[in-house]
Every structure is written in structure tokens, then in C-alpha cells.
Amino acid sequence: MPASVNSDDTSVKPEESGIDVLALKELAKRSLLEALNSVNGSKTLVLDPSLVGPLGLVTDVAFLKQNGLDKMFWLESGPLNAPTPNIVYLCRPKIKYAKIIADHIRKHTAAGDKHIYTLILTPRTSTLISQVLEEEGVLGEITILPYNLQFIPLEDDVISLEHENAFREIWLDGDETALYNSAQALLTLQRLYGLFPRILGKGEHAERLARLLIRLNAQQITTPGLPVSQGVSEKIDSLIIVERRADMVTPMLTQLTYEGLIDELVGVSNTYVELPANIVSPPSQANTSGDTTSQALNTTPVQAEKKKKRTILRMMVLASVVSGGIKVKQLESLKRVFLQTYGYELLPTLLSLESLQLLQSNPLPPSQAHLPSMKLPFTALRKQLRLLIEESEGGTDAMPNDISYVYSGYAPLSIRLVQCVAQMNAVLASFNASDSGKGKGKGKDVSQASEMPKMNAHPIVGWKGFEDVINTIPGPTVDITQTGIESKAQGPSLFPKEQSTTTVVFFLGGCTFTEITAIRWMAKRTRGRRFMIATTGVVSGNSLIESLLPAAKPKTAKVAGGSS
């Protein structure tokens, strides 16, 4: 059952999108075709399972078969019986995959099977993978090529790297691969549309990304099909980097929009949901057996316990972040009861949350006192940015007056920060509505709310007017102006009022469906400014928590199956 991100009434029409996402899709498709065509003759494709979803958004099996694909198998442990002389592996640069590939090659050699091996790594080749293959003794048997898979269009106004676990890798593991991939993808946007006139953001990794993007732009080399642009973009007015770590309140709340609820209840991956067969095609009464009923009864408690576990952890994180920490005795009691209920194998998860400063005691223990504080001053921000709004002021779901409608009264901090840059008048209007509503009892009847009129886009002037508020949020503040060699522009983002421009909002570490809906609401209420939502991936509180849970036990090895 497909669950597209354009189901809300806030989605934009294709002709309203400032950036041609089809160009990005064609670029990804052409790059894949070039990599596959570098191998002559019929070929067997051995595919990284995590790439199935992203590749499905770029191409299809029919296209691959037209270009010499004969069979397709999953890349997993076990024997590989390939019917063609050419075997092409397509995967992300992970050590476990390199060792599986080496095992395949050794077994084929021992059995006397002769194949020509090609390894296509996405989004780029890796020295580490080459070293692993050399240590395994098979580097000389395989040709390594890159497949530069970057932004994938999910919708006309949403593009994603579909990088799973980017949040965990960056903030917990210290692996900045996703950071580098993000910079490369943003660099491609600059080469297609010109330099971002202004780069804004908040947080340590947002600053690193901005500096890396500038450095890569200075070092860029010619790539076939892409211009090397040194002029300031006339279509894009700014890049706003939203660091996920700067707002962990929003993803921990239950999403209340259409796609958000589906993601919360079922889970959305690569714009699709996976439903049990008995829901999509209920079995007839005649075919219903006791075994099916028994299986369903055995599965339900396991799923329910998993959901409970995630929900409790989300609530603990939310309580800690919002209140600036949990009292020591209360936190120790919570952790003890949680581990006794769900098992001590979850202790590493609690330690990971503490390491991320998402689960903290108040006051901090001496062992953490020396660490840079990531404590969010939520109580102050709630008032300064009006994050909590009465229903009578926010309008209705059918006719909302503020982004807070997506959470029935809570304005996502991440999107409020975007508004401070790209829709200042809406933030100020929110404050004016609050002032005018004081002393008037319960305020205006929600049923009498009128639709908020469109506002004219203003020039991007950075964090002007909100400097004091922004400085209270942990991490450095980013505000960089780019001027190109070919540019004659004077000043940052000073476009003629009649010219419509696009603001690129990039979520480093992932964004939620609800945040997408909130930005689309901004786009509908702004005249002269479009919004392009870019992200490392679409996340939820469930997916963020799951990325910190212990890895599932590996399944028993089986024949690499799944031929197309």
C-alpha cells in the first residue's frame, strides 16, 4: 500500500516547485545506467537490501532488464549461484558487505566457477573497503566503481538522501559519513542552480556542514553533466540547515497529520508502508485455519511490547529534554523499573541516551559535569517563540492560522526557527494575536476562525531580530553570505520583490512528516517564496529510538535468493 508524502492538502503542485526534482531523478538514473553499462554483456545484480527502497524511487526492474540485467539476488551470507559470467554487486560501503563479497569470490574460485566481478559502491568508493578486500585476498579479482546516488525526489517539494540511521551515526557513533554525503548532495544543487546566497543554521554539526560545503565548492572538479557554477543563484535565496539534535522535542511527540499518523502506527519507508497480507487481502472464511489464528495471537503481544518499549523511552526523553533533566532519584527509579520490565539487554540503549544528553539527571553527575551542555532552555523558548498556542488562536485543522495546528497546539521548534529566517512576519503576527487576545476571556470561538491571508516574502536577512533567542539554543549560530566570481549581486538575498525564489530547508539527521506539513503550510501562506525540503531521511520518534536499540539477532544463513 503506497503512502505518498503528498497526501495532505498542504502539498504543492508540480508547477509551483522552484527546483526541478525530475532533473535530480534523471541524474541518479543516468549515473546508475553508466555504471551498469560499464559491464558488457548480461549480468547478475547482487543488491544491498537497504538500497531496494531508494532505487525503487529512481528506476524499476524493467529498466534494469533493458540494460542487461538477467537475475537479481540480495547481498547476504550464503552461496551465490549466478547464471551469468558477470556478477555486479551494488551496495553501500560497509565492511560486512565486503566480507560477504570476498566469501562469494573464494567459494566460486574453489568450485571452479569463473565470473567477472564488479563492485559498485554508493554514493562513492571507499579506501576502507578496498583495504578489507585486499586483506581478504580478493582485491585483484574485482573492479570497484562509484555510483553517486544523492538526493532522491520523494515528492515535488521533498528530496531525501534516504540515509538510514544518520542521526545515530553522526551524534552517537561519531561517524560523519552522512555529513560528507550531505555536503556533496548540496554541492550538486549549487552546481545546478548557483551558489546559495546565504547559509544559515544552528548547532555544531550544522556549522561543520556549512564549512564543509564551502570548502568542497572551492575544491570542486568538473563532473560530466554538471556545470561548475561560481555565480550566486537567482532561483534560490538561502539554505537553512536544521540540525536534528537542536530540536529533539518535536520527533518525540506523536504526529497528528495524515502521513505522520501512518508513520507512527504502521511505519513508512521510502514513501511506502508494508502491511500484513491478511489486512490487504483478508483470507476467506473457508481458508481460515487454527494455525493462522494462533500465529496472529503469538505475534500481537510481541508487537505490543515493542511499541510499549518505544513509547516509554520516548516519554522519558521528552520529559528530560523539556524539563532540563529529571530528578536523580526519579530517573534512577525509572531506569531500574524499565530494565526489570523489558530486560537488562536494553542497558546500552539507556547509556546511549545519556551519552546523547537526551536522558539526563538534574543536577548532572560529576562524571558529566565537564561535557559541553546540550540542555535546551525549553521553558524560555516556549514563551519567546510561542511554541504552545491555544486552540482558539491557532485556528482549526481545516483553516489553521499557525504551524502549531500540526500538533494541535504545539509549534515545532525546528519550523519556528525556519520561520524566524524565512517568515518573520508570521512569527510577529503570532505574538500580536497573543497580545490582542489577552484579557478577553477564552478568546475567539474556534468555529468562527478565518483563513490567514497570504504574506509577501521578505528578503532573507539572517537571524535579525531573534539573535538573543537563537543564542540561548546550544551550539554555534551559522550565518554565512556567499558571493560568486560571476555575481554582481550586492548584499545577501536582496531579490526584486516581484521575483519568486526558493528557500532550501535541509534537515541534518532527518525530519518528520509533520515538519514537512508545517513547511508546506508556510509555503501556502507566503507570496513570492517557495520551499524545497531536503533531508538525510524521514524519521519519527519510533525510528530514532529504534536506531538506538540493540541490533536484532542475525537470521540463519540461507541461499542468496530473491531473483527478479
PDB file of C-alpha atoms in Angstrom, residues 304-528:
ATOM      1  CA  ALA A 304       2.592  -4.600  21.503  1.00  0.00           C
ATOM      2  CA  GLU A 305       5.570  -4.992  23.842  1.00  0.00           C
ATOM      3  CA  LYS A 306       7.884  -3.454  21.242  1.00  0.00           C
ATOM      4  CA  LYS A 307       5.570  -0.443  20.871  1.00  0.00           C
ATOM      5  CA  LYS A 308       5.307  -0.056  24.647  1.00  0.00           C
ATOM      6  CA  LYS A 309       9.067  -0.092  24.967  1.00  0.00           C
ATOM      7  CA  ARG A 310       9.499   2.630  22.330  1.00  0.00           C
ATOM      8  CA  THR A 311       6.695   4.734  23.802  1.00  0.00           C
ATOM      9  CA  ILE A 312       8.154   4.647  27.306  1.00  0.00           C
ATOM     10  CA  LEU A 313      11.609   5.635  26.045  1.00  0.00           C
ATOM     11  CA  ARG A 314      10.097   8.476  24.012  1.00  0.00           C
ATOM     12  CA  MET A 315       8.239   9.751  27.070  1.00  0.00           C
ATOM     13  CA  MET A 316      11.387   9.571  29.201  1.00  0.00           C
ATOM     14  CA  VAL A 317      13.379  11.511  26.601  1.00  0.00           C
ATOM     15  CA  LEU A 318      10.606  14.067  26.207  1.00  0.00           C
ATOM     16  CA  ALA A 319      10.354  14.615  29.955  1.00  0.00           C
ATOM     17  CA  SER A 320      14.116  15.028  30.239  1.00  0.00           C
ATOM     18  CA  VAL A 321      14.519  17.435  27.318  1.00  0.00           C
ATOM     19  CA  VAL A 322      11.512  19.626  28.166  1.00  0.00           C
ATOM     20  CA  SER A 323      12.263  19.943  31.882  1.00  0.00           C
ATOM     21  CA  GLY A 324      16.045  20.214  31.579  1.00  0.00           C
ATOM     22  CA  GLY A 325      16.626  16.846  33.236  1.00  0.00           C
ATOM     23  CA  ILE A 326      14.854  14.512  35.646  1.00  0.00           C
ATOM     24  CA  LYS A 327      15.497  14.473  39.385  1.00  0.00           C
ATOM     25  CA  VAL A 328      18.189  11.958  40.253  1.00  0.00           C
ATOM     26  CA  LYS A 329      16.052   9.632  42.400  1.00  0.00           C
ATOM     27  CA  GLN A 330      13.174   9.675  39.908  1.00  0.00           C
ATOM     28  CA  LEU A 331      15.456   8.934  36.973  1.00  0.00           C
ATOM     29  CA  GLU A 332      17.209   6.056  38.759  1.00  0.00           C
ATOM     30  CA  SER A 333      13.834   4.598  39.686  1.00  0.00           C
ATOM     31  CA  LEU A 334      12.564   4.913  36.116  1.00  0.00           C
ATOM     32  CA  LYS A 335      15.645   3.225  34.679  1.00  0.00           C
ATOM     33  CA  ARG A 336      15.515   0.404  37.223  1.00  0.00           C
ATOM     34  CA  VAL A 337      11.845  -0.359  36.593  1.00  0.00           C
ATOM     35  CA  PHE A 338      12.336  -0.145  32.824  1.00  0.00           C
ATOM     36  CA  LEU A 339      15.236  -2.624  32.841  1.00  0.00           C
ATOM     37  CA  GLN A 340      13.444  -5.004  35.206  1.00  0.00           C
ATOM     38  CA  THR A 341      10.383  -4.956  32.933  1.00  0.00           C
ATOM     39  CA  TYR A 342      11.997  -5.176  29.475  1.00  0.00           C
ATOM     40  CA  GLY A 343      15.370  -6.745  30.147  1.00  0.00           C
ATOM     41  CA  TYR A 344      18.902  -5.646  31.013  1.00  0.00           C
ATOM     42  CA  GLU A 345      19.974  -6.044  27.377  1.00  0.00           C
ATOM     43  CA  LEU A 346      18.473  -2.552  26.971  1.00  0.00           C
ATOM     44  CA  LEU A 347      21.052  -1.024  29.320  1.00  0.00           C
ATOM     45  CA  PRO A 348      23.252   0.062  26.344  1.00  0.00           C
ATOM     46  CA  THR A 349      20.232   1.947  24.965  1.00  0.00           C
ATOM     47  CA  LEU A 350      19.830   3.911  28.198  1.00  0.00           C
ATOM     48  CA  LEU A 351      23.571   4.609  28.227  1.00  0.00           C
ATOM     49  CA  SER A 352      23.350   5.830  24.615  1.00  0.00           C
ATOM     50  CA  LEU A 353      20.516   8.207  25.523  1.00  0.00           C
ATOM     51  CA  GLU A 354      22.603   9.519  28.420  1.00  0.00           C
ATOM     52  CA  SER A 355      25.626   9.945  26.145  1.00  0.00           C
ATOM     53  CA  LEU A 356      23.459  11.970  23.747  1.00  0.00           C
ATOM     54  CA  GLN A 357      22.263  14.046  26.737  1.00  0.00           C
ATOM     55  CA  LEU A 358      18.699  13.060  25.890  1.00  0.00           C
ATOM     56  CA  LEU A 359      18.209  11.344  29.226  1.00  0.00           C
ATOM     57  CA  GLN A 360      19.787  13.419  31.970  1.00  0.00           C
ATOM     58  CA  SER A 361      19.561  13.790  35.690  1.00  0.00           C
ATOM     59  CA  ASN A 362      19.164  17.175  37.315  1.00  0.00           C
ATOM     60  CA  PRO A 363      21.687  18.052  38.647  1.00  0.00           C
ATOM     61  CA  LEU A 364      24.225  16.313  36.421  1.00  0.00           C
ATOM     62  CA  PRO A 365      26.526  13.704  37.977  1.00  0.00           C
ATOM     63  CA  PRO A 366      30.202  14.751  38.398  1.00  0.00           C
ATOM     64  CA  SER A 367      31.208  12.388  35.547  1.00  0.00           C
ATOM     65  CA  GLN A 368      29.219  14.502  33.044  1.00  0.00           C
ATOM     66  CA  ALA A 369      29.796  17.958  34.518  1.00  0.00           C
ATOM     67  CA  HIS A 370      32.798  18.608  32.235  1.00  0.00           C
ATOM     68  CA  LEU A 371      30.875  17.874  28.996  1.00  0.00           C
ATOM     69  CA  PRO A 372      29.566  20.732  26.823  1.00  0.00           C
ATOM     70  CA  SER A 373      25.938  21.219  27.790  1.00  0.00           C
ATOM     71  CA  MET A 374      23.270  20.443  25.191  1.00  0.00           C
ATOM     72  CA  LYS A 375      20.470  21.343  27.585  1.00  0.00           C
ATOM     73  CA  LEU A 376      17.613  23.027  25.727  1.00  0.00           C
ATOM     74  CA  PRO A 377      16.080  26.041  27.529  1.00  0.00           C
ATOM     75  CA  PHE A 378      12.610  24.868  26.557  1.00  0.00           C
ATOM     76  CA  THR A 379      10.706  26.806  29.209  1.00  0.00           C
ATOM     77  CA  ALA A 380      12.181  30.097  27.977  1.00  0.00           C
ATOM     78  CA  LEU A 381      11.868  29.175  24.286  1.00  0.00           C
ATOM     79  CA  ARG A 382       8.241  28.211  24.795  1.00  0.00           C
ATOM     80  CA  LYS A 383       7.478  31.801  25.726  1.00  0.00           C
ATOM     81  CA  GLN A 384       9.988  33.594  23.472  1.00  0.00           C
ATOM     82  CA  LEU A 385       8.932  31.741  20.311  1.00  0.00           C
ATOM     83  CA  ARG A 386       5.331  30.941  21.328  1.00  0.00           C
ATOM     84  CA  LEU A 387       5.707  27.199  20.921  1.00  0.00           C
ATOM     85  CA  LEU A 388       2.472  26.464  22.790  1.00  0.00           C
ATOM     86  CA  ILE A 389      -0.653  28.140  21.422  1.00  0.00           C
ATOM     87  CA  GLU A 390      -4.271  27.982  22.495  1.00  0.00           C
ATOM     88  CA  GLU A 391      -6.579  26.258  20.037  1.00  0.00           C
ATOM     89  CA  SER A 392      -8.655  29.432  19.762  1.00  0.00           C
ATOM     90  CA  GLU A 393      -5.576  31.270  18.432  1.00  0.00           C
ATOM     91  CA  GLY A 394      -4.215  28.571  16.133  1.00  0.00           C
ATOM     92  CA  GLY A 395      -7.378  28.139  14.093  1.00  0.00           C
ATOM     93  CA  THR A 396      -8.760  24.770  13.030  1.00  0.00           C
ATOM     94  CA  ASP A 397      -7.329  21.817  11.128  1.00  0.00           C
ATOM     95  CA  ALA A 398      -9.399  22.887   8.132  1.00  0.00           C
ATOM     96  CA  MET A 399      -8.399  26.547   8.467  1.00  0.00           C
ATOM     97  CA  PRO A 400      -5.175  26.825  10.504  1.00  0.00           C
ATOM     98  CA  ASN A 401      -3.621  30.169  11.411  1.00  0.00           C
ATOM     99  CA  ASP A 402      -0.297  28.873  12.692  1.00  0.00           C
ATOM    100  CA  ILE A 403       2.056  25.927  12.232  1.00  0.00           C
ATOM    101  CA  SER A 404       1.011  24.765  15.709  1.00  0.00           C
ATOM    102  CA  TYR A 405      -2.043  23.079  14.161  1.00  0.00           C
ATOM    103  CA  VAL A 406       0.114  20.111  13.133  1.00  0.00           C
ATOM    104  CA  TYR A 407       0.442  19.139  16.805  1.00  0.00           C
ATOM    105  CA  SER A 408      -2.888  20.596  17.985  1.00  0.00           C
ATOM    106  CA  GLY A 409      -1.280  23.473  19.841  1.00  0.00           C
ATOM    107  CA  TYR A 410       2.487  22.872  19.702  1.00  0.00           C
ATOM    108  CA  ALA A 411       4.558  24.735  17.091  1.00  0.00           C
ATOM    109  CA  PRO A 412       7.587  22.590  16.174  1.00  0.00           C
ATOM    110  CA  LEU A 413      10.720  24.387  17.397  1.00  0.00           C
ATOM    111  CA  SER A 414      12.590  23.393  14.225  1.00  0.00           C
ATOM    112  CA  ILE A 415       9.993  25.051  11.984  1.00  0.00           C
ATOM    113  CA  ARG A 416       9.681  28.081  14.237  1.00  0.00           C
ATOM    114  CA  LEU A 417      13.420  28.600  13.663  1.00  0.00           C
ATOM    115  CA  VAL A 418      12.841  28.383   9.912  1.00  0.00           C
ATOM    116  CA  GLN A 419      10.083  30.980  10.276  1.00  0.00           C
ATOM    117  CA  CYS A 420      12.486  33.306  12.112  1.00  0.00           C
ATOM    118  CA  VAL A 421      14.526  33.396   8.898  1.00  0.00           C
ATOM    119  CA  ALA A 422      12.027  32.983   6.070  1.00  0.00           C
ATOM    120  CA  GLN A 423       8.654  34.048   7.505  1.00  0.00           C
ATOM    121  CA  MET A 424       9.348  36.586  10.238  1.00  0.00           C
ATOM    122  CA  ASN A 425       6.011  38.302   9.686  1.00  0.00           C
ATOM    123  CA  ALA A 426       4.150  35.092  10.642  1.00  0.00           C
ATOM    124  CA  VAL A 427       6.060  34.857  13.930  1.00  0.00           C
ATOM    125  CA  LEU A 428       5.349  38.504  14.706  1.00  0.00           C
ATOM    126  CA  ALA A 429       1.685  38.025  13.754  1.00  0.00           C
ATOM    127  CA  SER A 430       1.535  35.159  16.230  1.00  0.00           C
ATOM    128  CA  PHE A 431       2.775  37.437  19.008  1.00  0.00           C
ATOM    129  CA  ASN A 432       0.301  40.147  18.009  1.00  0.00           C
ATOM    130  CA  ALA A 433      -2.550  37.630  18.108  1.00  0.00           C
ATOM    131  CA  SER A 434      -1.461  36.647  21.609  1.00  0.00           C
ATOM    132  CA  ASP A 435      -1.345  40.258  22.808  1.00  0.00           C
ATOM    133  CA  SER A 436      -4.733  41.118  21.329  1.00  0.00           C
ATOM    134  CA  GLY A 437      -6.253  38.028  22.936  1.00  0.00           C
ATOM    135  CA  LYS A 438      -5.146  38.916  26.470  1.00  0.00           C
ATOM    136  CA  GLY A 439      -7.902  39.942  28.851  1.00  0.00           C
ATOM    137  CA  LYS A 440     -10.647  38.732  26.530  1.00  0.00           C
ATOM    138  CA  GLY A 441     -11.696  35.618  28.362  1.00  0.00           C
ATOM    139  CA  LYS A 442     -11.373  32.481  26.276  1.00  0.00           C
ATOM    140  CA  GLY A 443     -10.878  34.433  23.093  1.00  0.00           C
ATOM    141  CA  LYS A 444     -12.472  33.972  19.716  1.00  0.00           C
ATOM    142  CA  ASP A 445     -14.639  30.946  19.042  1.00  0.00           C
ATOM    143  CA  VAL A 446     -12.660  28.391  17.001  1.00  0.00           C
ATOM    144  CA  SER A 447     -15.669  27.822  14.738  1.00  0.00           C
ATOM    145  CA  GLN A 448     -15.505  31.486  13.698  1.00  0.00           C
ATOM    146  CA  ALA A 449     -11.812  31.399  12.723  1.00  0.00           C
ATOM    147  CA  SER A 450     -10.981  32.826   9.324  1.00  0.00           C
ATOM    148  CA  GLU A 451      -8.204  31.752   6.996  1.00  0.00           C
ATOM    149  CA  MET A 452      -4.938  33.590   7.452  1.00  0.00           C
ATOM    150  CA  PRO A 453      -4.168  35.788   4.410  1.00  0.00           C
ATOM    151  CA  LYS A 454      -1.014  35.308   2.367  1.00  0.00           C
ATOM    152  CA  MET A 455       2.013  37.375   3.333  1.00  0.00           C
ATOM    153  CA  ASN A 456       4.571  38.844   0.963  1.00  0.00           C
ATOM    154  CA  ALA A 457       8.011  37.257   1.159  1.00  0.00           C
ATOM    155  CA  HIS A 458      10.667  39.443   2.742  1.00  0.00           C
ATOM    156  CA  PRO A 459      14.414  39.419   1.940  1.00  0.00           C
ATOM    157  CA  ILE A 460      16.464  36.871   3.857  1.00  0.00           C
ATOM    158  CA  VAL A 461      18.357  38.895   6.466  1.00  0.00           C
ATOM    159  CA  GLY A 462      19.561  36.079   8.700  1.00  0.00           C
ATOM    160  CA  TRP A 463      18.562  35.851  12.360  1.00  0.00           C
ATOM    161  CA  LYS A 464      17.940  39.587  12.636  1.00  0.00           C
ATOM    162  CA  GLY A 465      15.515  40.377  15.442  1.00  0.00           C
ATOM    163  CA  PHE A 466      15.884  36.924  17.015  1.00  0.00           C
ATOM    164  CA  GLU A 467      19.587  36.946  17.911  1.00  0.00           C
ATOM    165  CA  ASP A 468      19.047  36.812  21.678  1.00  0.00           C
ATOM    166  CA  VAL A 469      16.663  33.868  21.417  1.00  0.00           C
ATOM    167  CA  ILE A 470      18.850  31.919  18.993  1.00  0.00           C
ATOM    168  CA  ASN A 471      21.912  32.362  21.190  1.00  0.00           C
ATOM    169  CA  THR A 472      20.185  30.564  24.076  1.00  0.00           C
ATOM    170  CA  ILE A 473      19.977  27.359  21.998  1.00  0.00           C
ATOM    171  CA  PRO A 474      23.103  25.182  22.421  1.00  0.00           C
ATOM    172  CA  GLY A 475      25.670  25.230  19.630  1.00  0.00           C
ATOM    173  CA  PRO A 476      27.148  27.843  17.290  1.00  0.00           C
ATOM    174  CA  THR A 477      24.946  30.056  15.124  1.00  0.00           C
ATOM    175  CA  VAL A 478      25.574  29.878  11.376  1.00  0.00           C
ATOM    176  CA  ASP A 479      25.127  32.896   9.091  1.00  0.00           C
ATOM    177  CA  ILE A 480      27.342  32.868   6.004  1.00  0.00           C
ATOM    178  CA  THR A 481      26.992  35.026   2.895  1.00  0.00           C
ATOM    179  CA  GLN A 482      28.335  33.622  -0.378  1.00  0.00           C
ATOM    180  CA  THR A 483      29.350  35.807  -3.283  1.00  0.00           C
ATOM    181  CA  GLY A 484      30.394  34.168  -6.527  1.00  0.00           C
ATOM    182  CA  ILE A 485      33.068  35.213  -9.015  1.00  0.00           C
ATOM    183  CA  GLU A 486      30.456  35.860 -11.676  1.00  0.00           C
ATOM    184  CA  SER A 487      27.999  37.501  -9.291  1.00  0.00           C
ATOM    185  CA  LYS A 488      27.121  41.171  -9.386  1.00  0.00           C
ATOM    186  CA  ALA A 489      24.673  40.943  -6.512  1.00  0.00           C
ATOM    187  CA  GLN A 490      25.081  43.482  -3.729  1.00  0.00           C
ATOM    188  CA  GLY A 491      24.106  42.239  -0.273  1.00  0.00           C
ATOM    189  CA  PRO A 492      22.611  38.945   0.861  1.00  0.00           C
ATOM    190  CA  SER A 493      19.465  37.645  -0.764  1.00  0.00           C
ATOM    191  CA  LEU A 494      18.225  41.032  -1.951  1.00  0.00           C
ATOM    192  CA  PHE A 495      15.996  39.919  -4.811  1.00  0.00           C
ATOM    193  CA  PRO A 496      13.451  42.121  -6.586  1.00  0.00           C
ATOM    194  CA  LYS A 497      10.087  41.853  -4.848  1.00  0.00           C
ATOM    195  CA  GLU A 498       8.377  40.603  -7.998  1.00  0.00           C
ATOM    196  CA  GLN A 499      10.812  37.701  -8.366  1.00  0.00           C
ATOM    197  CA  SER A 500       9.747  34.451  -6.714  1.00  0.00           C
ATOM    198  CA  THR A 501      12.571  32.476  -5.109  1.00  0.00           C
ATOM    199  CA  THR A 502      13.078  29.164  -3.323  1.00  0.00           C
ATOM    200  CA  THR A 503      14.327  28.604   0.205  1.00  0.00           C
ATOM    201  CA  VAL A 504      16.024  25.239   0.709  1.00  0.00           C
ATOM    202  CA  VAL A 505      15.475  23.807   4.205  1.00  0.00           C
ATOM    203  CA  PHE A 506      17.867  20.942   4.905  1.00  0.00           C
ATOM    204  CA  PHE A 507      17.301  18.658   7.898  1.00  0.00           C
ATOM    205  CA  LEU A 508      20.568  17.103   9.055  1.00  0.00           C
ATOM    206  CA  GLY A 509      19.650  13.927  10.931  1.00  0.00           C
ATOM    207  CA  GLY A 510      16.161  13.599   9.497  1.00  0.00           C
ATOM    208  CA  CYS A 511      12.766  15.321   9.542  1.00  0.00           C
ATOM    209  CA  THR A 512       9.262  14.134  10.387  1.00  0.00           C
ATOM    210  CA  PHE A 513       6.210  14.099   8.131  1.00  0.00           C
ATOM    211  CA  THR A 514       4.638  16.656  10.445  1.00  0.00           C
ATOM    212  CA  GLU A 515       7.524  19.073   9.907  1.00  0.00           C
ATOM    213  CA  ILE A 516       7.069  18.644   6.162  1.00  0.00           C
ATOM    214  CA  THR A 517       3.392  19.550   6.542  1.00  0.00           C
ATOM    215  CA  ALA A 518       4.268  22.621   8.629  1.00  0.00           C
ATOM    216  CA  ILE A 519       6.665  23.920   5.968  1.00  0.00           C
ATOM    217  CA  ARG A 520       4.043  23.331   3.294  1.00  0.00           C
ATOM    218  CA  TRP A 521       1.650  25.437   5.358  1.00  0.00           C
ATOM    219  CA  MET A 522       4.295  28.187   5.335  1.00  0.00           C
ATOM    220  CA  ALA A 523       4.578  27.918   1.558  1.00  0.00           C
ATOM    221  CA  LYS A 524       0.818  28.282   1.113  1.00  0.00           C
ATOM    222  CA  ARG A 525       0.789  31.395   3.289  1.00  0.00           C
ATOM    223  CA  THR A 526       3.762  33.123   1.617  1.00  0.00           C
ATOM    224  CA  ARG A 527       3.576  35.023  -1.659  1.00  0.00           C
ATOM    225  CA  GLY A 528       6.840  35.087  -3.623  1.00  0.00           C
TER     226      GLY A 528
END
